[in-house]
Amino acid sequence: MLGMVLVSASVAALEDRGRAAFVEAHRCAVVERLSSIHLLGPRSTSRERFLAVSLAQTDDHYVQCIFFDDDRKMYCEASSGAYARGAEMPGPLLPEPARAALYRLGFVEVNRNENYQREIELGTPPDFDAVADLMIGALYDAYRARETTPLKFNAPRAILSRNACPGPVS
């Protein structure tokens, strides 16, 4: 029995290190885009002032956040699968472990036919690291993204310098 507990603890520790490495590998890409959108404004509108990060091989697994309230907050959504499968499909759209992961991250499911939602207070100065951790962490926890999983970024208002982030970013 003790052996099973030790193995479970070892697997959990490896998983935690894998998650931390995955988040760290992609944090800069998220923070740079959010910072660019924030600095370029205009803060009076939310139009196209968002970042969506998805698994490159599918558009069905994504997290997206948009600025609002003069950039004091971000409204974030994590894909529920509703838009890919259609509202008429019965039963949960995501498997239980994915739903549980999103709930642990503070996302709520207001309506079964919509994405999971969460608002984030950014603070002053804005804490884009917290948003990056949430977005990348959700991809890891709920959608099973791993170190070798390429990501796709969509941020129409972000302007990045050529070498904004060191290291490999997909």
mmCIF file of N, CA and C in Angstrom, residues 42-129:
data_model
loop_
_atom_site.group_PDB
_atom_site.id
_atom_site.type_symbol
_atom_site.label_atom_id
_atom_site.label_comp_id
_atom_site.label_asym_id
_atom_site.label_seq_id
_atom_site.Cartn_x
_atom_site.Cartn_y
_atom_site.Cartn_z
ATOM 1 N N PRO A 42 -6.865 51.488 -27.937
ATOM 2 C CA PRO A 42 -7.457 52.383 -26.952
ATOM 3 C C PRO A 42 -8.159 51.594 -25.850
ATOM 4 N N ARG A 43 -8.008 52.048 -24.631
ATOM 5 C CA ARG A 43 -8.562 51.325 -23.482
ATOM 6 C C ARG A 43 -10.063 51.524 -23.323
ATOM 7 N N SER A 44 -10.623 52.447 -24.072
ATOM 8 C CA SER A 44 -12.055 52.727 -23.963
ATOM 9 C C SER A 44 -12.915 51.694 -24.690
ATOM 10 N N THR A 45 -12.289 50.802 -25.440
ATOM 11 C CA THR A 45 -13.043 49.787 -26.182
ATOM 12 C C THR A 45 -12.401 48.416 -26.001
ATOM 13 N N SER A 46 -13.211 47.396 -26.183
ATOM 14 C CA SER A 46 -12.690 46.025 -26.137
ATOM 15 C C SER A 46 -12.497 45.457 -27.536
ATOM 16 N N ARG A 47 -12.963 46.154 -28.533
ATOM 17 C CA ARG A 47 -12.966 45.649 -29.903
ATOM 18 C C ARG A 47 -11.576 45.168 -30.335
ATOM 19 N N GLU A 48 -11.484 43.894 -30.652
ATOM 20 C CA GLU A 48 -10.268 43.227 -31.128
ATOM 21 C C GLU A 48 -9.099 43.334 -30.150
ATOM 22 N N ARG A 49 -9.373 43.615 -28.896
ATOM 23 C CA ARG A 49 -8.314 43.727 -27.886
ATOM 24 C C ARG A 49 -8.301 42.457 -27.053
ATOM 25 N N PHE A 50 -8.040 41.358 -27.726
ATOM 26 C CA PHE A 50 -8.079 40.044 -27.083
ATOM 27 C C PHE A 50 -6.870 39.220 -27.490
ATOM 28 N N LEU A 51 -6.678 38.150 -26.736
ATOM 29 C CA LEU A 51 -5.690 37.129 -27.078
ATOM 30 C C LEU A 51 -6.380 35.781 -26.970
ATOM 31 N N ALA A 52 -6.258 34.989 -28.009
ATOM 32 C CA ALA A 52 -6.740 33.606 -27.989
ATOM 33 C C ALA A 52 -5.531 32.700 -28.177
ATOM 34 N N VAL A 53 -5.421 31.692 -27.338
ATOM 35 C CA VAL A 53 -4.340 30.710 -27.437
ATOM 36 C C VAL A 53 -4.995 29.348 -27.574
ATOM 37 N N SER A 54 -4.596 28.622 -28.614
ATOM 38 C CA SER A 54 -5.202 27.310 -28.862
ATOM 39 C C SER A 54 -4.128 26.281 -29.181
ATOM 40 N N LEU A 55 -4.530 25.029 -29.100
ATOM 41 C CA LEU A 55 -3.648 23.965 -29.562
ATOM 42 C C LEU A 55 -3.584 24.090 -31.073
ATOM 43 N N ALA A 56 -2.394 24.055 -31.641
ATOM 44 C CA ALA A 56 -2.221 24.301 -33.072
ATOM 45 C C ALA A 56 -2.960 23.292 -33.938
ATOM 46 N N GLN A 57 -3.089 22.050 -33.478
ATOM 47 C CA GLN A 57 -3.701 21.021 -34.314
ATOM 48 C C GLN A 57 -5.227 21.065 -34.299
ATOM 49 N N THR A 58 -5.833 21.872 -33.422
ATOM 50 C CA THR A 58 -7.290 21.971 -33.386
ATOM 51 C C THR A 58 -7.705 23.336 -32.868
ATOM 52 N N ASP A 59 -8.741 23.885 -33.438
ATOM 53 C CA ASP A 59 -9.281 25.146 -32.939
ATOM 54 C C ASP A 59 -10.325 24.911 -31.849
ATOM 55 N N ASP A 60 -10.590 23.646 -31.513
ATOM 56 C CA ASP A 60 -11.623 23.309 -30.530
ATOM 57 C C ASP A 60 -11.156 23.459 -29.091
ATOM 58 N N HIS A 61 -9.860 23.511 -28.853
ATOM 59 C CA HIS A 61 -9.323 23.613 -27.496
ATOM 60 C C HIS A 61 -8.562 24.930 -27.384
ATOM 61 N N TYR A 62 -9.187 25.898 -26.724
ATOM 62 C CA TYR A 62 -8.582 27.226 -26.639
ATOM 63 C C TYR A 62 -9.003 27.928 -25.359
ATOM 64 N N VAL A 63 -8.229 28.962 -25.039
ATOM 65 C CA VAL A 63 -8.562 29.899 -23.974
ATOM 66 C C VAL A 63 -8.386 31.283 -24.582
ATOM 67 N N GLN A 64 -9.352 32.155 -24.343
ATOM 68 C CA GLN A 64 -9.263 33.512 -24.880
ATOM 69 C C GLN A 64 -9.647 34.515 -23.800
ATOM 70 N N CYS A 65 -8.949 35.651 -23.819
ATOM 71 C CA CYS A 65 -9.213 36.709 -22.840
ATOM 72 C C CYS A 65 -9.272 38.043 -23.567
ATOM 73 N N ILE A 66 -10.205 38.895 -23.129
ATOM 74 C CA ILE A 66 -10.381 40.209 -23.734
ATOM 75 C C ILE A 66 -10.371 41.275 -22.634
ATOM 76 N N PHE A 67 -9.736 42.396 -22.937
ATOM 77 C CA PHE A 67 -9.693 43.512 -21.997
ATOM 78 C C PHE A 67 -11.060 44.181 -21.912
ATOM 79 N N PHE A 68 -11.416 44.659 -20.710
ATOM 80 C CA PHE A 68 -12.591 45.511 -20.558
ATOM 81 C C PHE A 68 -12.434 46.363 -19.301
ATOM 82 N N ASP A 69 -13.384 47.255 -19.076
ATOM 83 C CA ASP A 69 -13.370 48.156 -17.921
ATOM 84 C C ASP A 69 -12.072 48.977 -17.890
ATOM 85 N N ASP A 70 -11.778 49.635 -19.022
ATOM 86 C CA ASP A 70 -10.564 50.457 -19.160
ATOM 87 C C ASP A 70 -9.299 49.693 -18.799
ATOM 88 N N ASP A 71 -9.253 48.431 -19.156
ATOM 89 C CA ASP A 71 -8.102 47.538 -18.943
ATOM 90 C C ASP A 71 -7.855 47.208 -17.472
ATOM 91 N N ARG A 72 -8.857 47.401 -16.645
ATOM 92 C CA ARG A 72 -8.724 46.996 -15.244
ATOM 93 C C ARG A 72 -9.047 45.516 -15.057
ATOM 94 N N LYS A 73 -9.735 44.941 -16.053
ATOM 95 C CA LYS A 73 -10.165 43.546 -15.965
ATOM 96 C C LYS A 73 -10.010 42.856 -17.315
ATOM 97 N N MET A 74 -10.022 41.527 -17.243
ATOM 98 C CA MET A 74 -10.091 40.715 -18.457
ATOM 99 C C MET A 74 -11.204 39.695 -18.268
ATOM 100 N N TYR A 75 -11.958 39.492 -19.328
ATOM 101 C CA TYR A 75 -12.987 38.459 -19.369
ATOM 102 C C TYR A 75 -12.383 37.307 -20.159
ATOM 103 N N CYS A 76 -12.336 36.138 -19.547
ATOM 104 C CA CYS A 76 -11.708 34.981 -20.185
ATOM 105 C C CYS A 76 -12.722 33.870 -20.404
ATOM 106 N N GLU A 77 -12.521 33.136 -21.479
ATOM 107 C CA GLU A 77 -13.327 31.959 -21.786
ATOM 108 C C GLU A 77 -12.405 30.795 -22.093
ATOM 109 N N ALA A 78 -12.832 29.620 -21.661
ATOM 110 C CA ALA A 78 -12.163 28.368 -22.019
ATOM 111 C C ALA A 78 -13.175 27.553 -22.809
ATOM 112 N N SER A 79 -12.728 26.968 -23.886
ATOM 113 C CA SER A 79 -13.620 26.242 -24.788
ATOM 114 C C SER A 79 -14.372 25.126 -24.079
ATOM 115 N N SER A 80 -15.679 25.093 -24.317
ATOM 116 C CA SER A 80 -16.521 24.023 -23.774
ATOM 117 C C SER A 80 -16.740 22.920 -24.802
ATOM 118 N N GLY A 81 -16.461 23.232 -26.067
ATOM 119 C CA GLY A 81 -16.754 22.299 -27.144
ATOM 120 C C GLY A 81 -18.129 22.521 -27.740
ATOM 121 N N ALA A 82 -18.921 23.424 -27.167
ATOM 122 C CA ALA A 82 -20.293 23.647 -27.625
ATOM 123 C C ALA A 82 -20.344 24.137 -29.067
ATOM 124 N N TYR A 83 -19.412 24.984 -29.438
ATOM 125 C CA TYR A 83 -19.461 25.548 -30.783
ATOM 126 C C TYR A 83 -18.994 24.542 -31.825
ATOM 127 N N ALA A 84 -18.177 23.603 -31.425
ATOM 128 C CA ALA A 84 -17.702 22.568 -32.351
ATOM 129 C C ALA A 84 -18.736 21.463 -32.530
ATOM 130 N N ARG A 85 -19.399 21.063 -31.440
ATOM 131 C CA ARG A 85 -20.343 19.944 -31.485
ATOM 132 C C ARG A 85 -21.760 20.358 -31.787
ATOM 133 N N GLY A 86 -22.131 21.558 -31.442
ATOM 134 C CA GLY A 86 -23.507 21.993 -31.624
ATOM 135 C C GLY A 86 -24.308 21.821 -30.352
ATOM 136 N N ALA A 87 -25.267 22.689 -30.177
ATOM 137 C CA ALA A 87 -26.056 22.718 -28.949
ATOM 138 C C ALA A 87 -26.965 21.508 -28.790
ATOM 139 N N GLU A 88 -27.299 20.849 -29.879
ATOM 140 C CA GLU A 88 -28.253 19.742 -29.803
ATOM 141 C C GLU A 88 -27.654 18.444 -29.267
ATOM 142 N N MET A 89 -26.352 18.374 -29.108
ATOM 143 C CA MET A 89 -25.711 17.158 -28.604
ATOM 144 C C MET A 89 -25.989 17.009 -27.108
ATOM 145 N N PRO A 90 -26.468 15.836 -26.675
ATOM 146 C CA PRO A 90 -26.752 15.643 -25.253
ATOM 147 C C PRO A 90 -25.483 15.375 -24.442
ATOM 148 N N GLY A 91 -25.576 15.587 -23.135
ATOM 149 C CA GLY A 91 -24.479 15.238 -22.238
ATOM 150 C C GLY A 91 -23.402 16.294 -22.177
ATOM 151 N N PRO A 92 -22.458 16.110 -21.255
ATOM 152 C CA PRO A 92 -21.357 17.068 -21.112
ATOM 153 C C PRO A 92 -20.501 17.107 -22.373
ATOM 154 N N LEU A 93 -20.011 18.287 -22.682
ATOM 155 C CA LEU A 93 -19.209 18.454 -23.887
ATOM 156 C C LEU A 93 -17.734 18.167 -23.648
ATOM 157 N N LEU A 94 -17.273 18.348 -22.443
ATOM 158 C CA LEU A 94 -15.888 18.026 -22.083
ATOM 159 C C LEU A 94 -15.909 16.859 -21.106
ATOM 160 N N PRO A 95 -14.871 16.032 -21.130
ATOM 161 C CA PRO A 95 -14.804 14.950 -20.141
ATOM 162 C C PRO A 95 -14.675 15.518 -18.722
ATOM 163 N N GLU A 96 -15.070 14.739 -17.745
ATOM 164 C CA GLU A 96 -15.068 15.180 -16.343
ATOM 165 C C GLU A 96 -13.713 15.730 -15.881
ATOM 166 N N PRO A 97 -12.578 15.081 -16.194
ATOM 167 C CA PRO A 97 -11.299 15.646 -15.734
ATOM 168 C C PRO A 97 -11.032 17.053 -16.290
ATOM 169 N N ALA A 98 -11.439 17.316 -17.520
ATOM 170 C CA ALA A 98 -11.249 18.642 -18.114
ATOM 171 C C ALA A 98 -12.145 19.664 -17.422
ATOM 172 N N ARG A 99 -13.393 19.300 -17.179
ATOM 173 C CA ARG A 99 -14.312 20.205 -16.482
ATOM 174 C C ARG A 99 -13.801 20.504 -15.070
ATOM 175 N N ALA A 100 -13.347 19.470 -14.381
ATOM 176 C CA ALA A 100 -12.826 19.652 -13.020
ATOM 177 C C ALA A 100 -11.609 20.578 -13.022
ATOM 178 N N ALA A 101 -10.744 20.432 -14.015
ATOM 179 C CA ALA A 101 -9.556 21.291 -14.112
ATOM 180 C C ALA A 101 -9.962 22.750 -14.305
ATOM 181 N N LEU A 102 -10.938 22.994 -15.167
ATOM 182 C CA LEU A 102 -11.394 24.367 -15.395
ATOM 183 C C LEU A 102 -12.044 24.948 -14.140
ATOM 184 N N TYR A 103 -12.813 24.150 -13.436
ATOM 185 C CA TYR A 103 -13.423 24.619 -12.180
ATOM 186 C C TYR A 103 -12.343 24.985 -11.169
ATOM 187 N N ARG A 104 -11.291 24.156 -11.066
ATOM 188 C CA ARG A 104 -10.196 24.448 -10.128
ATOM 189 C C ARG A 104 -9.511 25.772 -10.462
ATOM 190 N N LEU A 105 -9.503 26.132 -11.740
ATOM 191 C CA LEU A 105 -8.877 27.380 -12.174
ATOM 192 C C LEU A 105 -9.822 28.580 -12.046
ATOM 193 N N GLY A 106 -11.022 28.352 -11.543
ATOM 194 C CA GLY A 106 -11.959 29.447 -11.325
ATOM 195 C C GLY A 106 -12.936 29.698 -12.449
ATOM 196 N N PHE A 107 -12.918 28.877 -13.483
ATOM 197 C CA PHE A 107 -13.885 29.022 -14.566
ATOM 198 C C PHE A 107 -15.228 28.458 -14.119
ATOM 199 N N VAL A 108 -16.301 29.040 -14.623
ATOM 200 C CA VAL A 108 -17.642 28.543 -14.339
ATOM 201 C C VAL A 108 -18.365 28.285 -15.655
ATOM 202 N N GLU A 109 -19.305 27.368 -15.591
ATOM 203 C CA GLU A 109 -20.136 27.058 -16.754
ATOM 204 C C GLU A 109 -21.514 27.644 -16.480
ATOM 205 N N VAL A 110 -21.781 28.808 -17.063
ATOM 206 C CA VAL A 110 -23.045 29.494 -16.844
ATOM 207 C C VAL A 110 -24.163 28.800 -17.611
ATOM 208 N N ASN A 111 -23.858 28.382 -18.820
ATOM 209 C CA ASN A 111 -24.828 27.721 -19.684
ATOM 210 C C ASN A 111 -24.109 26.601 -20.419
ATOM 211 N N ARG A 112 -24.704 25.444 -20.491
ATOM 212 C CA ARG A 112 -24.095 24.284 -21.133
ATOM 213 C C ARG A 112 -23.706 24.552 -22.593
ATOM 214 N N ASN A 113 -24.395 25.459 -23.241
ATOM 215 C CA ASN A 113 -24.148 25.738 -24.656
ATOM 216 C C ASN A 113 -23.177 26.898 -24.873
ATOM 217 N N GLU A 114 -22.478 27.281 -23.826
ATOM 218 C CA GLU A 114 -21.509 28.371 -23.929
ATOM 219 C C GLU A 114 -20.169 27.918 -23.360
ATOM 220 N N ASN A 115 -19.161 28.736 -23.570
ATOM 221 C CA ASN A 115 -17.839 28.445 -23.023
ATOM 222 C C ASN A 115 -17.811 28.669 -21.514
ATOM 223 N N TYR A 116 -16.791 28.106 -20.873
ATOM 224 C CA TYR A 116 -16.537 28.362 -19.457
ATOM 225 C C TYR A 116 -16.028 29.795 -19.340
ATOM 226 N N GLN A 117 -16.386 30.475 -18.257
ATOM 227 C CA GLN A 117 -16.100 31.898 -18.127
ATOM 228 C C GLN A 117 -15.388 32.214 -16.818
ATOM 229 N N ARG A 118 -14.620 33.301 -16.889
ATOM 230 C CA ARG A 118 -13.967 33.803 -15.682
ATOM 231 C C ARG A 118 -13.529 35.239 -15.930
ATOM 232 N N GLU A 119 -13.658 36.079 -14.923
ATOM 233 C CA GLU A 119 -13.131 37.443 -14.977
ATOM 234 C C GLU A 119 -11.901 37.529 -14.085
ATOM 235 N N ILE A 120 -10.954 38.358 -14.507
ATOM 236 C CA ILE A 120 -9.719 38.545 -13.750
ATOM 237 C C ILE A 120 -9.502 40.034 -13.528
ATOM 238 N N GLU A 121 -9.279 40.428 -12.278
ATOM 239 C CA GLU A 121 -8.860 41.795 -11.941
ATOM 240 C C GLU A 121 -7.370 41.871 -12.238
ATOM 241 N N LEU A 122 -6.960 42.851 -13.030
ATOM 242 C CA LEU A 122 -5.554 42.928 -13.433
ATOM 243 C C LEU A 122 -4.661 43.626 -12.421
ATOM 244 N N GLY A 123 -5.195 44.560 -11.663
ATOM 245 C CA GLY A 123 -4.370 45.295 -10.714
ATOM 246 C C GLY A 123 -3.607 46.423 -11.385
ATOM 247 N N THR A 124 -2.848 47.168 -10.579
ATOM 248 C CA THR A 124 -2.038 48.281 -11.076
ATOM 249 C C THR A 124 -0.639 48.140 -10.509
ATOM 250 N N PRO A 125 0.352 47.940 -11.345
ATOM 251 C CA PRO A 125 0.278 47.723 -12.792
ATOM 252 C C PRO A 125 -0.378 46.377 -13.108
ATOM 253 N N PRO A 126 -0.816 46.206 -14.351
ATOM 254 C CA PRO A 126 -1.507 44.967 -14.713
ATOM 255 C C PRO A 126 -0.616 43.736 -14.522
ATOM 256 N N ASP A 127 -1.179 42.703 -13.932
ATOM 257 C CA ASP A 127 -0.457 41.448 -13.687
ATOM 258 C C ASP A 127 -0.721 40.476 -14.836
ATOM 259 N N PHE A 128 0.030 40.641 -15.910
ATOM 260 C CA PHE A 128 -0.159 39.770 -17.071
ATOM 261 C C PHE A 128 0.407 38.377 -16.841
ATOM 262 N N ASP A 129 1.325 38.228 -15.899
ATOM 263 C CA ASP A 129 1.824 36.890 -15.561
ATOM 264 C C ASP A 129 0.694 36.009 -15.045
#
